Amino acid sequence: MAYTTINKSTDYFNTKLYTGNGSTQSITGVGFQPDFTWIKPRSQAEKHSLTDAVRGAGKVIQSDTNIAEFTNTDYISSFISDGFSIGSNFRVNTNSTTYASWNWKANGAGSANTDGSINTTYTSVNTTAGFSICKWTGTGSAGTIGHGLGAVPKMIIIKDLSNTRDWFVYHASVGNNKRLKLNDTVAEGASTVFNSTTPTSSVFSIDGSVYVNNSGSNYIGYCFAEKTGYSKFGKYTGNGNDDGSFIYTGFKPSFILVKDSNADGVWELFDNKRTSYNGLGIFLRANSNASEITDNNYPNPDFLSNGIKWRSLGGGVNDNGHTYIYMAIGQSLVGSNNVPCTAR
């Protein structure tokens, strides 16, 4: 596998914490111009806000609801060289409210991809980091979508932009004939939305259902491929023990999204900017508008040099015998052609 030449440490993901001022402000210190920014209030119970460069600044979808995309430039008004600018909307900038933002680098607004039977209007791709954003218009007939990664996606998250419909998630550890829902707690369930076909290095498959391919409706898909030393997508089994399960990633993670795949359960979001190392669990939930929860009895992820170690029992990420799927992302890539990259 060829790797893009990188001559210095390069960030393609970063968590940025900030405090609202109730007016307008530019959030800097991300380390790059993001192409996908996901914001959640920490100190207030308010909805998530997800915006990307493919759909454009001011275009908002929410991971904790199934509502259609809406436009409001008082959310993210622009992406800038070291972060993003926001307006005064309370979900992104209430005075004195604390926020978490998770930021990914793709490749700007992108361009059409014609690799699949359904052309995308835009596909923005970062092949080095294994991340792409795809936008397409549904046809009502089963087909394929070009993701541009040059590697097989391990996780794909899809939202109907035009209608009130659930988020659908493909995860390689669940398989191509099942689905998860980002906005819901439901366990994996039988589904043909991914046309019972495993993605390839060029395309992923969708059926003709309204959830992912309604004729005339617009859709967005976030695609993630594994990159050695930077990202990992897999599953593990909880042990229900204070000496919790260990997830080997081969790098030091900076972000993890976890879901109990075999039972109803929330989508837990952890990052290295909000994590405590004194046993105190600090977490937000992708499917919930709840404010940040801190709980001495809740598992806290210890981000180690080669993976994640849960430091407490249960709590929706380490229940005994439960199977969990996860997305783990590092922060920096350092490498050269044909040499696997390693996160710091």
GROMACS .gro file of C-alpha atoms in nm:
model
  344
    1MET     CA    1   0.000   0.000   0.000
    2ALA     CA    2   0.136   0.344  -0.089
    3TYR     CA    3   0.138   0.620   0.166
    4THR     CA    4   0.140   0.991   0.098
    5THR     CA    5   0.477   1.149   0.173
    6ILE     CA    6   0.465   1.351   0.493
    7ASN     CA    7   0.769   1.546   0.598
    8LYS     CA    8   0.648   1.653   0.939
    9SER     CA    9   0.390   1.568   1.202
   10THR     CA   10   0.050   1.636   1.048
   11ASP     CA   11  -0.279   1.661   1.235
   12TYR     CA   12  -0.595   1.538   1.064
   13PHE     CA   13  -0.811   1.518   1.377
   14ASN     CA   14  -0.826   1.736   1.685
   15THR     CA   15  -1.058   1.802   1.977
   16LYS     CA   16  -1.092   2.170   2.057
   17LEU     CA   17  -1.265   2.288   2.374
   18TYR     CA   18  -1.398   2.642   2.404
   19THR     CA   19  -1.631   2.868   2.601
   20GLY     CA   20  -1.918   3.060   2.444
   21ASN     CA   21  -1.941   3.439   2.450
   22GLY     CA   22  -2.302   3.488   2.333
   23SER     CA   23  -2.194   3.694   2.032
   24THR     CA   24  -1.964   3.586   1.748
   25GLN     CA   25  -1.615   3.443   1.770
   26SER     CA   26  -1.351   3.247   1.586
   27ILE     CA   27  -1.239   2.924   1.746
   28THR     CA   28  -0.871   2.874   1.669
   29GLY     CA   29  -0.605   2.629   1.776
   30VAL     CA   30  -0.747   2.333   1.586
   31GLY     CA   31  -0.418   2.305   1.397
   32PHE     CA   32  -0.568   2.293   1.048
   33GLN     CA   33  -0.873   2.410   0.853
   34PRO     CA   34  -1.136   2.148   0.936
   35ASP     CA   35  -1.374   2.005   0.678
   36PHE     CA   36  -1.602   1.834   0.930
   37THR     CA   37  -1.678   1.984   1.270
   38TRP     CA   38  -1.903   1.824   1.531
   39ILE     CA   39  -1.999   2.049   1.828
   40LYS     CA   40  -2.168   1.958   2.157
   41PRO     CA   41  -2.240   2.183   2.457
   42ARG     CA   42  -2.078   2.034   2.767
   43SER     CA   43  -2.234   2.235   3.047
   44GLN     CA   44  -2.586   2.253   2.903
   45ALA     CA   45  -2.834   1.996   2.777
   46GLU     CA   46  -2.850   2.103   2.412
   47LYS     CA   47  -2.833   1.925   2.079
   48HIS     CA   48  -2.527   1.828   1.878
   49SER     CA   49  -2.442   2.029   1.564
   50LEU     CA   50  -2.256   1.874   1.269
   51THR     CA   51  -2.135   2.082   0.974
   52ASP     CA   52  -1.898   1.999   0.689
   53ALA     CA   53  -1.732   2.171   0.394
   54VAL     CA   54  -1.916   1.957   0.138
   55ARG     CA   55  -2.260   2.079   0.245
   56GLY     CA   56  -2.122   2.420   0.339
   57ALA     CA   57  -2.098   2.640   0.647
   58GLY     CA   58  -2.436   2.710   0.802
   59LYS     CA   59  -2.574   2.370   0.702
   60VAL     CA   60  -2.654   2.174   1.019
   61ILE     CA   61  -2.750   1.817   1.103
   62GLN     CA   62  -2.783   1.674   1.453
   63SER     CA   63  -2.662   1.331   1.562
   64ASP     CA   64  -2.913   1.306   1.846
   65THR     CA   65  -3.221   1.364   1.628
   66ASN     CA   66  -3.353   1.239   1.295
   67ILE     CA   67  -3.456   1.581   1.164
   68ALA     CA   68  -3.357   1.696   0.815
   69GLU     CA   69  -3.070   1.934   0.746
   70PHE     CA   70  -3.142   2.301   0.816
   71THR     CA   71  -2.958   2.624   0.740
   72ASN     CA   72  -2.851   2.871   1.007
   73THR     CA   73  -2.530   3.074   0.979
   74ASP     CA   74  -2.546   3.152   1.350
   75TYR     CA   75  -2.402   2.804   1.399
   76ILE     CA   76  -2.075   2.759   1.205
   77SER     CA   77  -2.048   3.058   0.972
   78SER     CA   78  -1.716   2.960   0.809
   79PHE     CA   79  -1.420   2.726   0.825
   80ILE     CA   80  -1.093   2.916   0.872
   81SER     CA   81  -0.724   2.823   0.848
   82ASP     CA   82  -0.687   2.719   1.212
   83GLY     CA   83  -1.046   2.643   1.310
   84PHE     CA   84  -1.393   2.780   1.249
   85SER     CA   85  -1.607   3.087   1.310
   86ILE     CA   86  -1.942   3.073   1.489
   87GLY     CA   87  -2.243   3.295   1.534
   88SER     CA   88  -2.450   3.346   1.846
   89ASN     CA   89  -2.679   3.042   1.836
   90PHE     CA   90  -2.717   2.891   2.182
   91ARG     CA   91  -2.620   2.543   2.062
   92VAL     CA   92  -2.270   2.661   1.971
   93ASN     CA   93  -2.209   2.991   2.155
   94THR     CA   94  -2.411   3.064   2.469
   95ASN     CA   95  -2.225   3.300   2.699
   96SER     CA   96  -2.015   3.109   2.958
   97THR     CA   97  -2.129   2.768   2.832
   98THR     CA   98  -1.849   2.521   2.769
   99TYR     CA   99  -1.832   2.324   2.441
  100ALA     CA  100  -1.645   2.036   2.284
  101SER     CA  101  -1.571   2.035   1.913
  102TRP     CA  102  -1.432   1.736   1.722
  103ASN     CA  103  -1.263   1.829   1.396
  104TRP     CA  104  -1.157   1.622   1.094
  105LYS     CA  105  -0.956   1.719   0.786
  106ALA     CA  106  -1.081   1.599   0.445
  107ASN     CA  107  -1.010   1.805   0.130
  108GLY     CA  108  -1.236   2.107   0.115
  109ALA     CA  109  -1.564   2.102  -0.076
  110GLY     CA  110  -1.442   1.818  -0.299
  111SER     CA  111  -1.565   1.727  -0.645
  112ALA     CA  112  -1.788   1.472  -0.814
  113ASN     CA  113  -1.694   1.105  -0.792
  114THR     CA  114  -1.806   0.877  -1.076
  115ASP     CA  115  -1.664   0.545  -0.952
  116GLY     CA  116  -2.007   0.417  -0.849
  117SER     CA  117  -2.331   0.363  -1.036
  118ILE     CA  118  -2.467   0.669  -0.853
  119ASN     CA  119  -2.241   0.970  -0.904
  120THR     CA  120  -2.173   1.190  -0.605
  121THR     CA  121  -2.227   1.562  -0.640
  122TYR     CA  122  -1.923   1.610  -0.415
  123THR     CA  123  -1.670   1.379  -0.252
  124SER     CA  124  -1.404   1.532  -0.028
  125VAL     CA  125  -1.121   1.287   0.044
  126ASN     CA  126  -0.819   1.266   0.269
  127THR     CA  127  -0.664   0.935   0.160
  128THR     CA  128  -0.375   0.969   0.405
  129ALA     CA  129  -0.608   0.986   0.705
  130GLY     CA  130  -0.866   0.746   0.558
  131PHE     CA  131  -1.158   0.990   0.574
  132SER     CA  132  -1.402   1.108   0.310
  133ILE     CA  133  -1.731   1.296   0.291
  134CYS     CA  134  -1.973   1.199   0.014
  135LYS     CA  135  -2.291   1.373  -0.095
  136TRP     CA  136  -2.536   1.218  -0.343
  137THR     CA  137  -2.893   1.237  -0.466
  138GLY     CA  138  -3.101   0.922  -0.431
  139THR     CA  139  -3.228   0.729  -0.733
  140GLY     CA  140  -3.466   0.486  -0.564
  141SER     CA  141  -3.274   0.190  -0.708
  142ALA     CA  142  -2.991  -0.008  -0.549
  143GLY     CA  143  -2.646   0.114  -0.650
  144THR     CA  144  -2.293   0.200  -0.547
  145ILE     CA  145  -2.131   0.524  -0.426
  146GLY     CA  146  -1.766   0.617  -0.486
  147HIS     CA  147  -1.594   0.710  -0.161
  148GLY     CA  148  -1.249   0.792  -0.302
  149LEU     CA  149  -1.049   0.642  -0.017
  150GLY     CA  150  -0.851   0.386  -0.213
  151ALA     CA  151  -0.902   0.157   0.089
  152VAL     CA  152  -1.200  -0.036   0.222
  153PRO     CA  153  -1.411   0.171   0.466
  154LYS     CA  154  -1.458   0.009   0.805
  155MET     CA  155  -1.731   0.251   0.914
  156ILE     CA  156  -1.983   0.459   0.718
  157ILE     CA  157  -2.233   0.702   0.874
  158ILE     CA  158  -2.524   0.818   0.652
  159LYS     CA  159  -2.794   1.083   0.702
  160ASP     CA  160  -3.086   1.176   0.477
  161LEU     CA  161  -3.053   1.555   0.446
  162SER     CA  162  -3.394   1.614   0.290
  163ASN     CA  163  -3.623   1.426   0.526
  164THR     CA  164  -3.682   1.334   0.888
  165ARG     CA  165  -3.519   0.992   0.896
  166ASP     CA  166  -3.277   0.807   1.120
  167TRP     CA  167  -2.901   0.800   1.081
  168PHE     CA  168  -2.774   0.466   0.948
  169VAL     CA  169  -2.434   0.325   1.039
  170TYR     CA  170  -2.230   0.051   0.873
  171HIS     CA  171  -1.954  -0.101   1.085
  172ALA     CA  172  -1.734  -0.383   0.958
  173SER     CA  173  -1.761  -0.567   1.290
  174VAL     CA  174  -2.140  -0.578   1.259
  175GLY     CA  175  -2.144  -0.680   0.892
  176ASN     CA  176  -2.311  -0.578   0.567
  177ASN     CA  177  -2.656  -0.720   0.644
  178LYS     CA  178  -2.711  -0.525   0.966
  179ARG     CA  179  -2.724  -0.162   1.071
  180LEU     CA  180  -2.687   0.062   1.372
  181LYS     CA  181  -2.853   0.402   1.420
  182LEU     CA  182  -2.644   0.693   1.543
  183ASN     CA  183  -2.942   0.885   1.680
  184ASP     CA  184  -3.085   0.583   1.863
  185THR     CA  185  -2.989   0.334   2.134
  186VAL     CA  186  -3.113   0.027   1.945
  187ALA     CA  187  -2.887  -0.274   1.906
  188GLU     CA  188  -2.764  -0.392   1.568
  189GLY     CA  189  -3.055  -0.505   1.353
  190ALA     CA  190  -3.105  -0.692   1.029
  191SER     CA  191  -3.117  -0.452   0.735
  192THR     CA  192  -3.048  -0.438   0.362
  193VAL     CA  193  -2.967  -0.065   0.353
  194PHE     CA  194  -2.607  -0.150   0.261
  195ASN     CA  195  -2.740  -0.397   0.003
  196SER     CA  196  -2.584  -0.687   0.197
  197THR     CA  197  -2.256  -0.602   0.024
  198THR     CA  198  -1.920  -0.527   0.188
  199PRO     CA  199  -1.760  -0.201   0.069
  200THR     CA  200  -1.463  -0.218  -0.167
  201SER     CA  201  -1.162   0.010  -0.196
  202SER     CA  202  -1.356   0.229  -0.440
  203VAL     CA  203  -1.730   0.207  -0.360
  204PHE     CA  204  -1.989   0.121  -0.096
  205SER     CA  205  -2.330  -0.022  -0.172
  206ILE     CA  206  -2.680   0.098  -0.082
  207ASP     CA  207  -3.023  -0.045  -0.151
  208GLY     CA  208  -3.318   0.146  -0.295
  209SER     CA  209  -3.483   0.222   0.039
  210VAL     CA  210  -3.585   0.571   0.145
  211TYR     CA  211  -3.334   0.561   0.431
  212VAL     CA  212  -3.028   0.588   0.209
  213ASN     CA  213  -3.154   0.625  -0.149
  214ASN     CA  214  -3.497   0.786  -0.182
  215SER     CA  215  -3.542   0.922  -0.533
  216GLY     CA  216  -3.462   1.295  -0.537
  217SER     CA  217  -3.350   1.315  -0.174
  218ASN     CA  218  -3.001   1.434  -0.078
  219TYR     CA  219  -2.771   1.230   0.146
  220ILE     CA  220  -2.440   1.276   0.324
  221GLY     CA  221  -2.203   0.994   0.409
  222TYR     CA  222  -1.896   1.003   0.633
  223CYS     CA  223  -1.657   0.720   0.542
  224PHE     CA  224  -1.366   0.595   0.752
  225ALA     CA  225  -1.090   0.350   0.655
  226GLU     CA  226  -0.825   0.214   0.890
  227LYS     CA  227  -0.480   0.368   0.873
  228THR     CA  228  -0.191   0.203   1.055
  229GLY     CA  229  -0.085   0.410   1.353
  230TYR     CA  230  -0.378   0.650   1.324
  231SER     CA  231  -0.724   0.487   1.320
  232LYS     CA  232  -0.882   0.157   1.422
  233PHE     CA  233  -1.235   0.018   1.395
  234GLY     CA  234  -1.324  -0.302   1.572
  235LYS     CA  235  -1.503  -0.473   1.856
  236TYR     CA  236  -1.425  -0.596   2.206
  237THR     CA  237  -1.599  -0.780   2.490
  238GLY     CA  238  -1.658  -0.614   2.825
  239ASN     CA  239  -1.545  -0.790   3.142
  240GLY     CA  240  -1.754  -0.605   3.405
  241ASN     CA  241  -1.440  -0.562   3.615
  242ASP     CA  242  -1.265  -0.265   3.773
  243ASP     CA  243  -0.960  -0.385   3.583
  244GLY     CA  244  -1.149  -0.323   3.261
  245SER     CA  245  -1.109  -0.446   2.907
  246PHE     CA  246  -0.812  -0.336   2.698
  247ILE     CA  247  -0.857  -0.234   2.333
  248TYR     CA  248  -0.538  -0.265   2.129
  249THR     CA  249  -0.511   0.000   1.857
  250GLY     CA  250  -0.137   0.019   1.793
  251PHE     CA  251  -0.130   0.394   1.862
  252LYS     CA  252  -0.232   0.641   2.132
  253PRO     CA  253  -0.596   0.736   2.065
  254SER     CA  254  -0.726   1.088   2.107
  255PHE     CA  255  -1.094   1.009   2.036
  256ILE     CA  256  -1.317   0.706   2.076
  257LEU     CA  257  -1.682   0.641   1.993
  258VAL     CA  258  -1.827   0.325   2.152
  259LYS     CA  259  -2.162   0.144   2.119
  260ASP     CA  260  -2.298  -0.181   2.267
  261SER     CA  261  -2.384  -0.359   1.945
  262ASN     CA  262  -2.581  -0.654   2.083
  263ALA     CA  263  -2.808  -0.465   2.322
  264ASP     CA  264  -2.979  -0.129   2.352
  265GLY     CA  265  -2.722   0.124   2.463
  266VAL     CA  266  -2.596   0.475   2.411
  267TRP     CA  267  -2.315   0.596   2.183
  268GLU     CA  268  -2.039   0.710   2.420
  269LEU     CA  269  -1.797   0.985   2.311
  270PHE     CA  270  -1.458   1.022   2.481
  271ASP     CA  271  -1.155   1.233   2.391
  272ASN     CA  272  -0.815   1.313   2.533
  273LYS     CA  273  -0.902   1.675   2.614
  274ARG     CA  274  -1.187   1.595   2.855
  275THR     CA  275  -1.057   1.271   3.006
  276SER     CA  276  -0.961   1.251   3.372
  277TYR     CA  277  -0.692   1.018   3.502
  278ASN     CA  278  -0.824   0.993   3.860
  279GLY     CA  279  -1.095   0.738   3.785
  280LEU     CA  280  -1.364   0.997   3.714
  281GLY     CA  281  -1.564   0.914   3.402
  282ILE     CA  282  -1.627   1.217   3.179
  283PHE     CA  283  -1.848   1.153   2.880
  284LEU     CA  284  -2.094   1.283   2.623
  285ARG     CA  285  -2.334   1.076   2.412
  286ALA     CA  286  -2.379   1.107   2.036
  287ASN     CA  287  -2.747   1.010   2.054
  288SER     CA  288  -2.835   1.237   2.347
  289ASN     CA  289  -2.855   1.610   2.414
  290ALA     CA  290  -2.761   1.555   2.781
  291SER     CA  291  -2.491   1.773   2.926
  292GLU     CA  292  -2.151   1.628   3.008
  293ILE     CA  293  -2.169   1.366   3.278
  294THR     CA  294  -1.901   1.309   3.541
  295ASP     CA  295  -1.936   0.996   3.752
  296ASN     CA  296  -1.688   0.827   3.987
  297ASN     CA  297  -1.858   0.494   3.917
  298TYR     CA  298  -1.841   0.526   3.540
  299PRO     CA  299  -1.557   0.376   3.333
  300ASN     CA  300  -1.287   0.618   3.239
  301PRO     CA  301  -1.074   0.543   2.932
  302ASP     CA  302  -0.702   0.554   2.991
  303PHE     CA  303  -0.550   0.650   2.655
  304LEU     CA  304  -0.233   0.443   2.646
  305SER     CA  305   0.049   0.448   2.392
  306ASN     CA  306  -0.095   0.141   2.217
  307GLY     CA  307  -0.466   0.148   2.297
  308ILE     CA  308  -0.741   0.208   2.550
  309LYS     CA  309  -0.783   0.061   2.896
  310TRP     CA  310  -1.113   0.093   3.083
  311ARG     CA  311  -1.048   0.176   3.448
  312SER     CA  312  -1.384   0.078   3.595
  313LEU     CA  313  -1.666  -0.171   3.546
  314GLY     CA  314  -1.988  -0.159   3.341
  315GLY     CA  315  -2.134   0.178   3.256
  316GLY     CA  316  -2.228   0.102   2.897
  317VAL     CA  317  -1.872   0.038   2.776
  318ASN     CA  318  -1.753  -0.253   2.989
  319ASP     CA  319  -2.053  -0.464   3.095
  320ASN     CA  320  -1.960  -0.827   3.140
  321GLY     CA  321  -2.003  -1.033   2.825
  322HIS     CA  322  -2.137  -0.746   2.614
  323THR     CA  323  -1.994  -0.686   2.268
  324TYR     CA  324  -1.900  -0.327   2.181
  325ILE     CA  325  -1.804  -0.174   1.849
  326TYR     CA  326  -1.574   0.125   1.842
  327MET     CA  327  -1.408   0.394   1.634
  328ALA     CA  328  -1.067   0.506   1.762
  329ILE     CA  329  -0.881   0.800   1.610
  330GLY     CA  330  -0.533   0.930   1.682
  331GLN     CA  331  -0.422   1.282   1.608
  332SER     CA  332  -0.095   1.303   1.418
  333LEU     CA  333   0.056   1.115   1.128
  334VAL     CA  334   0.427   1.095   1.056
  335GLY     CA  335   0.559   0.888   0.770
  336SER     CA  336   0.690   0.855   0.418
  337ASN     CA  337   0.605   0.656   0.107
  338ASN     CA  338   0.544   0.288   0.180
  339VAL     CA  339   0.610   0.336   0.551
  340PRO     CA  340   0.312   0.303   0.787
  341CYS     CA  341   0.233   0.619   0.976
  342THR     CA  342   0.253   0.642   1.352
  343ALA     CA  343   0.052   0.869   1.579
  344ARG     CA  344   0.225   1.052   1.857
   0.00000   0.00000   0.00000
